[in-house]
Tab-separated table of N, CA and C in Angstrom:
chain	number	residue	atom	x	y	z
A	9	UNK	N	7.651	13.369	-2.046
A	9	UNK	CA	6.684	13.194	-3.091
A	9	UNK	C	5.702	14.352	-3.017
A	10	UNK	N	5.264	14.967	-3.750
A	10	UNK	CA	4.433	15.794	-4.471
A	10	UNK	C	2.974	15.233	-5.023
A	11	UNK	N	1.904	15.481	-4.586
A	11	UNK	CA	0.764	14.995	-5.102
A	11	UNK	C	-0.069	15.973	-5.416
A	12	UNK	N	-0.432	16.460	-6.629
A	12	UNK	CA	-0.606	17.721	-7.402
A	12	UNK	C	-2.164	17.455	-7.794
A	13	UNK	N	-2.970	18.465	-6.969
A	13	UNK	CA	-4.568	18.589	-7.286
A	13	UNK	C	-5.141	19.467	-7.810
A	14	UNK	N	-6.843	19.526	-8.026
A	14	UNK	CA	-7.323	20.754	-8.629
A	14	UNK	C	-7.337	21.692	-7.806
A	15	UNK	N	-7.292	21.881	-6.243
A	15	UNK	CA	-6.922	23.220	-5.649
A	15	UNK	C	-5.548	23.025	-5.045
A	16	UNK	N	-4.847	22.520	-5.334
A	16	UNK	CA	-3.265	22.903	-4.402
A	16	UNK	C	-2.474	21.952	-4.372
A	17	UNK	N	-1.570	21.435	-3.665
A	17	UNK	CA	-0.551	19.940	-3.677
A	17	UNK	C	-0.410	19.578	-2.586
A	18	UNK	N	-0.171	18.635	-2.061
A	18	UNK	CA	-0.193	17.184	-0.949
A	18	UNK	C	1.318	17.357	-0.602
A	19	UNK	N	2.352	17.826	-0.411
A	19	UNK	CA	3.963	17.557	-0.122
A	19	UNK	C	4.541	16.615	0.963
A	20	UNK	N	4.383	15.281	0.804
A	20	UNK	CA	4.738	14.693	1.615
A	20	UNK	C	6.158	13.825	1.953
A	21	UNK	N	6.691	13.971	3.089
A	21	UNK	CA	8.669	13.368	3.036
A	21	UNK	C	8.797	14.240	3.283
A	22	UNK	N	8.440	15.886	3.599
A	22	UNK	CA	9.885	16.880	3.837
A	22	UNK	C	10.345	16.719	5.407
A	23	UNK	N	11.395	17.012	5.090
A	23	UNK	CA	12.178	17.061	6.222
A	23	UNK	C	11.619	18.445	7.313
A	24	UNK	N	11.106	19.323	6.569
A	24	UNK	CA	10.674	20.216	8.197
A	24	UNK	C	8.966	20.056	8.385
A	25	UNK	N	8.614	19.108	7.452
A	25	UNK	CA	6.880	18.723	7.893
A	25	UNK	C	6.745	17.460	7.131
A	26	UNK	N	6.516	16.639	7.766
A	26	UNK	CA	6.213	15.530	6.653
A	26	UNK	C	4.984	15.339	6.047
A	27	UNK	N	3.704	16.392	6.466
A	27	UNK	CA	2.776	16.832	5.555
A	27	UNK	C	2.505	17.806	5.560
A	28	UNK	N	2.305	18.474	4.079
A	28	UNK	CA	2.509	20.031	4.153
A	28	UNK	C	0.986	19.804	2.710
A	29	UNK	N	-0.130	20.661	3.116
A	29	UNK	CA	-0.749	20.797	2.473
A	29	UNK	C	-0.862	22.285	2.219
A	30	UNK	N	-0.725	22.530	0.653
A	30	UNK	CA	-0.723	23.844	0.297
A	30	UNK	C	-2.040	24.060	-1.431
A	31	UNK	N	-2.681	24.892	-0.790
A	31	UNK	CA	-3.218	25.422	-1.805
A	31	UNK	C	-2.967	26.644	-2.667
A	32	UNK	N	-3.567	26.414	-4.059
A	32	UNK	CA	-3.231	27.707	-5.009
A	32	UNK	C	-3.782	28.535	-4.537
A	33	UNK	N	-4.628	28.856	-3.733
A	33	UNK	CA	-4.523	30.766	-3.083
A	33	UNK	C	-3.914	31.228	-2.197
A	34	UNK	N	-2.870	29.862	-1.851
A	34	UNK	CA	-1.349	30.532	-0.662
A	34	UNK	C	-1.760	30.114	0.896
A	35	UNK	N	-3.302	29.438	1.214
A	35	UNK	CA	-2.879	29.153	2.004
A	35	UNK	C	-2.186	27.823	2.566
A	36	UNK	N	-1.679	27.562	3.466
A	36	UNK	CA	-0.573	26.133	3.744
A	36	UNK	C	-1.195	25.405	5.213
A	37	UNK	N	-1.308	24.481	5.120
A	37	UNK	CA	-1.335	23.645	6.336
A	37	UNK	C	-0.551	22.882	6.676
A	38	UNK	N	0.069	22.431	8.050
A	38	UNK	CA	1.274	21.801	8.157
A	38	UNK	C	0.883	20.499	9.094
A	39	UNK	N	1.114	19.583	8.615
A	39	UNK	CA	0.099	18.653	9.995
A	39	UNK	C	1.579	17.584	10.470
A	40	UNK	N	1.849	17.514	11.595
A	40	UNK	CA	2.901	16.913	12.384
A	40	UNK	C	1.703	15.103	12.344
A	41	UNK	N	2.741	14.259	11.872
A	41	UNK	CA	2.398	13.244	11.616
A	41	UNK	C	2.868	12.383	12.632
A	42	UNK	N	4.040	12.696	13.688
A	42	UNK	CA	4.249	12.417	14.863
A	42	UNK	C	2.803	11.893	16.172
A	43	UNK	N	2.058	12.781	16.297
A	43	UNK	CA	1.098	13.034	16.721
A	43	UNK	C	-0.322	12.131	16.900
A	44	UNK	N	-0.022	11.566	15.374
A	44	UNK	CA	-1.435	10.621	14.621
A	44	UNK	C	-1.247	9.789	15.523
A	45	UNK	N	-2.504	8.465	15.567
A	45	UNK	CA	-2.766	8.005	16.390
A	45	UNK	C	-2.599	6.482	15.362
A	46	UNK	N	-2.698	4.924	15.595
A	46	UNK	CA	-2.740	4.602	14.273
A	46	UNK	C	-4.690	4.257	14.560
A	47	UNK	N	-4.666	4.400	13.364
A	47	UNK	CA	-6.523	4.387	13.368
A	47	UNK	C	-6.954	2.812	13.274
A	48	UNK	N	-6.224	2.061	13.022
A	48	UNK	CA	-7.354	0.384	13.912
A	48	UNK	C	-7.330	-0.423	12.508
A	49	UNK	N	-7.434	0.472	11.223
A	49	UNK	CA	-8.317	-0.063	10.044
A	49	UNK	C	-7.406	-1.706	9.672
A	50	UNK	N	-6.000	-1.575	9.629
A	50	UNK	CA	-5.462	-2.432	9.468
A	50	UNK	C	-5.848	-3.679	10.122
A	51	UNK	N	-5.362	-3.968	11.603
A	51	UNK	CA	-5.772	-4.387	12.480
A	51	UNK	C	-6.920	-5.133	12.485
A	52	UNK	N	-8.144	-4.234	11.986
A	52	UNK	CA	-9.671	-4.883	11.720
A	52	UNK	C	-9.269	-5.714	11.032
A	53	UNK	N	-8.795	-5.517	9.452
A	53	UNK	CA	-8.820	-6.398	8.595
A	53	UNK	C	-8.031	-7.216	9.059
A	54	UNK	N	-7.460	-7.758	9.653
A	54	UNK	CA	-6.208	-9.084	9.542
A	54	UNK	C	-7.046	-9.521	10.392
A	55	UNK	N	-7.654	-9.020	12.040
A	55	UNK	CA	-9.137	-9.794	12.855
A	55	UNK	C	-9.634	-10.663	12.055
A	56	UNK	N	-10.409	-10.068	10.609
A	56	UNK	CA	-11.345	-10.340	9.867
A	56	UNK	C	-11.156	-11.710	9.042
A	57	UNK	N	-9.595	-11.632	8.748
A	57	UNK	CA	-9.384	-12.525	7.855
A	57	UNK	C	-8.666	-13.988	8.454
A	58	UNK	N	-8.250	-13.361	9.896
A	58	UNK	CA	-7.956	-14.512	10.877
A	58	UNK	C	-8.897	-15.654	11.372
A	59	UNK	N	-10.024	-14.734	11.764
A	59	UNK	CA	-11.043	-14.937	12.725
A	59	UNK	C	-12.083	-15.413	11.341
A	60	UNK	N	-12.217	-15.469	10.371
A	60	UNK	CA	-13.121	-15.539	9.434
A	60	UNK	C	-14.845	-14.886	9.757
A	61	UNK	N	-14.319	-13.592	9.586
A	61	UNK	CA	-15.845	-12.051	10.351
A	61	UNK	C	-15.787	-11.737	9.004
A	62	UNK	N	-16.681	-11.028	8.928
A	62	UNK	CA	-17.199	-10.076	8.129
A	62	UNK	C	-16.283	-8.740	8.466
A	63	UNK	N	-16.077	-7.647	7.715
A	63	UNK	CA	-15.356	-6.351	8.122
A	63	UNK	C	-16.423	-4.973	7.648
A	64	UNK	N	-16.428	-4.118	8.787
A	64	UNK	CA	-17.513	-3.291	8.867
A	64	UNK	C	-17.306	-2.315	7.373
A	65	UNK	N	-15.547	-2.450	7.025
A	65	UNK	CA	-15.443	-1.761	5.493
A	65	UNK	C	-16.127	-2.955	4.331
A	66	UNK	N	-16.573	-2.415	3.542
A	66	UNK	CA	-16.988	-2.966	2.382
A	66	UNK	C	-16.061	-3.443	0.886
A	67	UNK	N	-15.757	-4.236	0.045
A	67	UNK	CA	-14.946	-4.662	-0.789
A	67	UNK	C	-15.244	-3.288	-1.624
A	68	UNK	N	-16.236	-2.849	-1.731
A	68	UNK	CA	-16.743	-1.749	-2.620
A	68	UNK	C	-15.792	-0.448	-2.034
A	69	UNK	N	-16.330	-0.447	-0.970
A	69	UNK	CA	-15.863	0.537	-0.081
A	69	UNK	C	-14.045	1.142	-0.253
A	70	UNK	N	-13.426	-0.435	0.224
A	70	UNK	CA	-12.283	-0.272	-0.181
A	70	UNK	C	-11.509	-0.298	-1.690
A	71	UNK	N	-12.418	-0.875	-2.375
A	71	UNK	CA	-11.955	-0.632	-4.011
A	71	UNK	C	-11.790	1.260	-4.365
A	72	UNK	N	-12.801	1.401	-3.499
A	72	UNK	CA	-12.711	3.011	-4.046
A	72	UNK	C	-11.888	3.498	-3.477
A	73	UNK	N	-11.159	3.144	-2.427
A	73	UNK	CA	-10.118	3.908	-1.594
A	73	UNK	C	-8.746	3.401	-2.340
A	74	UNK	N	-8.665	2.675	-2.711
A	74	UNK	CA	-7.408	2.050	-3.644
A	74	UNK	C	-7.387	2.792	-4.876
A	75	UNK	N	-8.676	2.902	-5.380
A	75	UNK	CA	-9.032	3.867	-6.877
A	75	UNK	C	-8.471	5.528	-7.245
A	76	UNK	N	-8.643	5.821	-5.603
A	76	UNK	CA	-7.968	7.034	-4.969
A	76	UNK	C	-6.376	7.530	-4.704
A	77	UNK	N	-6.026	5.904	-4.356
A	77	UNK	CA	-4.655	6.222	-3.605
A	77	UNK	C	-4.138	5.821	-5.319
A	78	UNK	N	-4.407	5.152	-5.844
A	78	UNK	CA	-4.042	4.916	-7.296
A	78	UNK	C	-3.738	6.372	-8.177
A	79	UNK	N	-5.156	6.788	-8.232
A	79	UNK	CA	-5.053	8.647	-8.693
A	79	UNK	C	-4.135	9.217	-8.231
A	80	UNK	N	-3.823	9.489	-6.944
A	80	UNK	CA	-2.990	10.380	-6.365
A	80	UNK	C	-1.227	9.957	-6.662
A	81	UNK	N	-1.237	8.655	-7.122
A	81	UNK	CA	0.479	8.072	-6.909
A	81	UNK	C	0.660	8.552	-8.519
A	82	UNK	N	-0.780	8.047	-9.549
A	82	UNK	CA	-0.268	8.242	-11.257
A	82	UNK	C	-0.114	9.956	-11.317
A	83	UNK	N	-1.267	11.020	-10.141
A	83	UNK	CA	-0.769	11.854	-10.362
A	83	UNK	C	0.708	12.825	-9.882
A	84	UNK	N	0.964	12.159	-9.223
A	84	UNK	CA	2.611	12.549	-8.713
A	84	UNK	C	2.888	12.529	-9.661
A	85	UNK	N	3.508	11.109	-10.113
A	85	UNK	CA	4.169	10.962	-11.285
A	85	UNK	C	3.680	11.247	-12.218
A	86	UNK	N	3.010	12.153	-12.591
A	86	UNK	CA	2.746	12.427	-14.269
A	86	UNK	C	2.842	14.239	-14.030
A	87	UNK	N	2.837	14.480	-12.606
A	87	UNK	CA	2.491	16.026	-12.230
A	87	UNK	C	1.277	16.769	-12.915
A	88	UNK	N	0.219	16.026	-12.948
A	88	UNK	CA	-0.734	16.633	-13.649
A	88	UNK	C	-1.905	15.972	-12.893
A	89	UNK	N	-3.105	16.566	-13.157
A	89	UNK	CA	-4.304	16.163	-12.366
A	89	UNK	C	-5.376	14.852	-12.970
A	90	UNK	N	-5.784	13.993	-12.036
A	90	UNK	CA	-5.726	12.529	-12.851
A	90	UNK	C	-7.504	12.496	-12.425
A	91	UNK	N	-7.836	11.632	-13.596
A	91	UNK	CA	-9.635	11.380	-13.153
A	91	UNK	C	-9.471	10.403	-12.331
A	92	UNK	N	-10.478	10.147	-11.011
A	92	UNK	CA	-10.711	8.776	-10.620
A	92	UNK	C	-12.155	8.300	-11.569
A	93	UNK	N	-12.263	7.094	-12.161
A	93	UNK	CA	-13.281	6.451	-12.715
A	93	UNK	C	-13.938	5.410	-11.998
């Protein structure tokens, strides 16, 4: 998948990087996803919803991160650059 922005594209799935960030003035970053750590966020939330807590992310918080990952999937698929509102 291809995720196409106002400075460069997101290339993620390839087979010799599974994230390859490249911008329109040529330069490329290659980040080994092997490596990552998993970051907890999940985890919190299911605590949260087990345990009946509060979660240090916000409904707000995460609406906007969904609002985001939303932008980035309509802009794959449309290959063009998408507003978040």
């Amino acid at each position: 998948m291809t995720l196409y922005l106002e400075k460069g594209a997101i290339h993620i799935g390839r087979e010799e990087c599974p994230l390859n960030v490249e911008e329109y003035s040529g330069d490329t970053v290659r980040y080994d996803l092997e490596s990552q750590k998993n970051s907890g966020v999940i985890d919190h939330v299911i605590h949260c919803l087990t345990h009946n807590v509060s979660s240090i992310i916000s409904g707000e918080e995460g609406l906007e991160s969904l609002k985001v990952v939303a932008a980035m999937k309509e802009s794959a698929e449309s290959r063009s650059i998408c507003t978040i509102q």
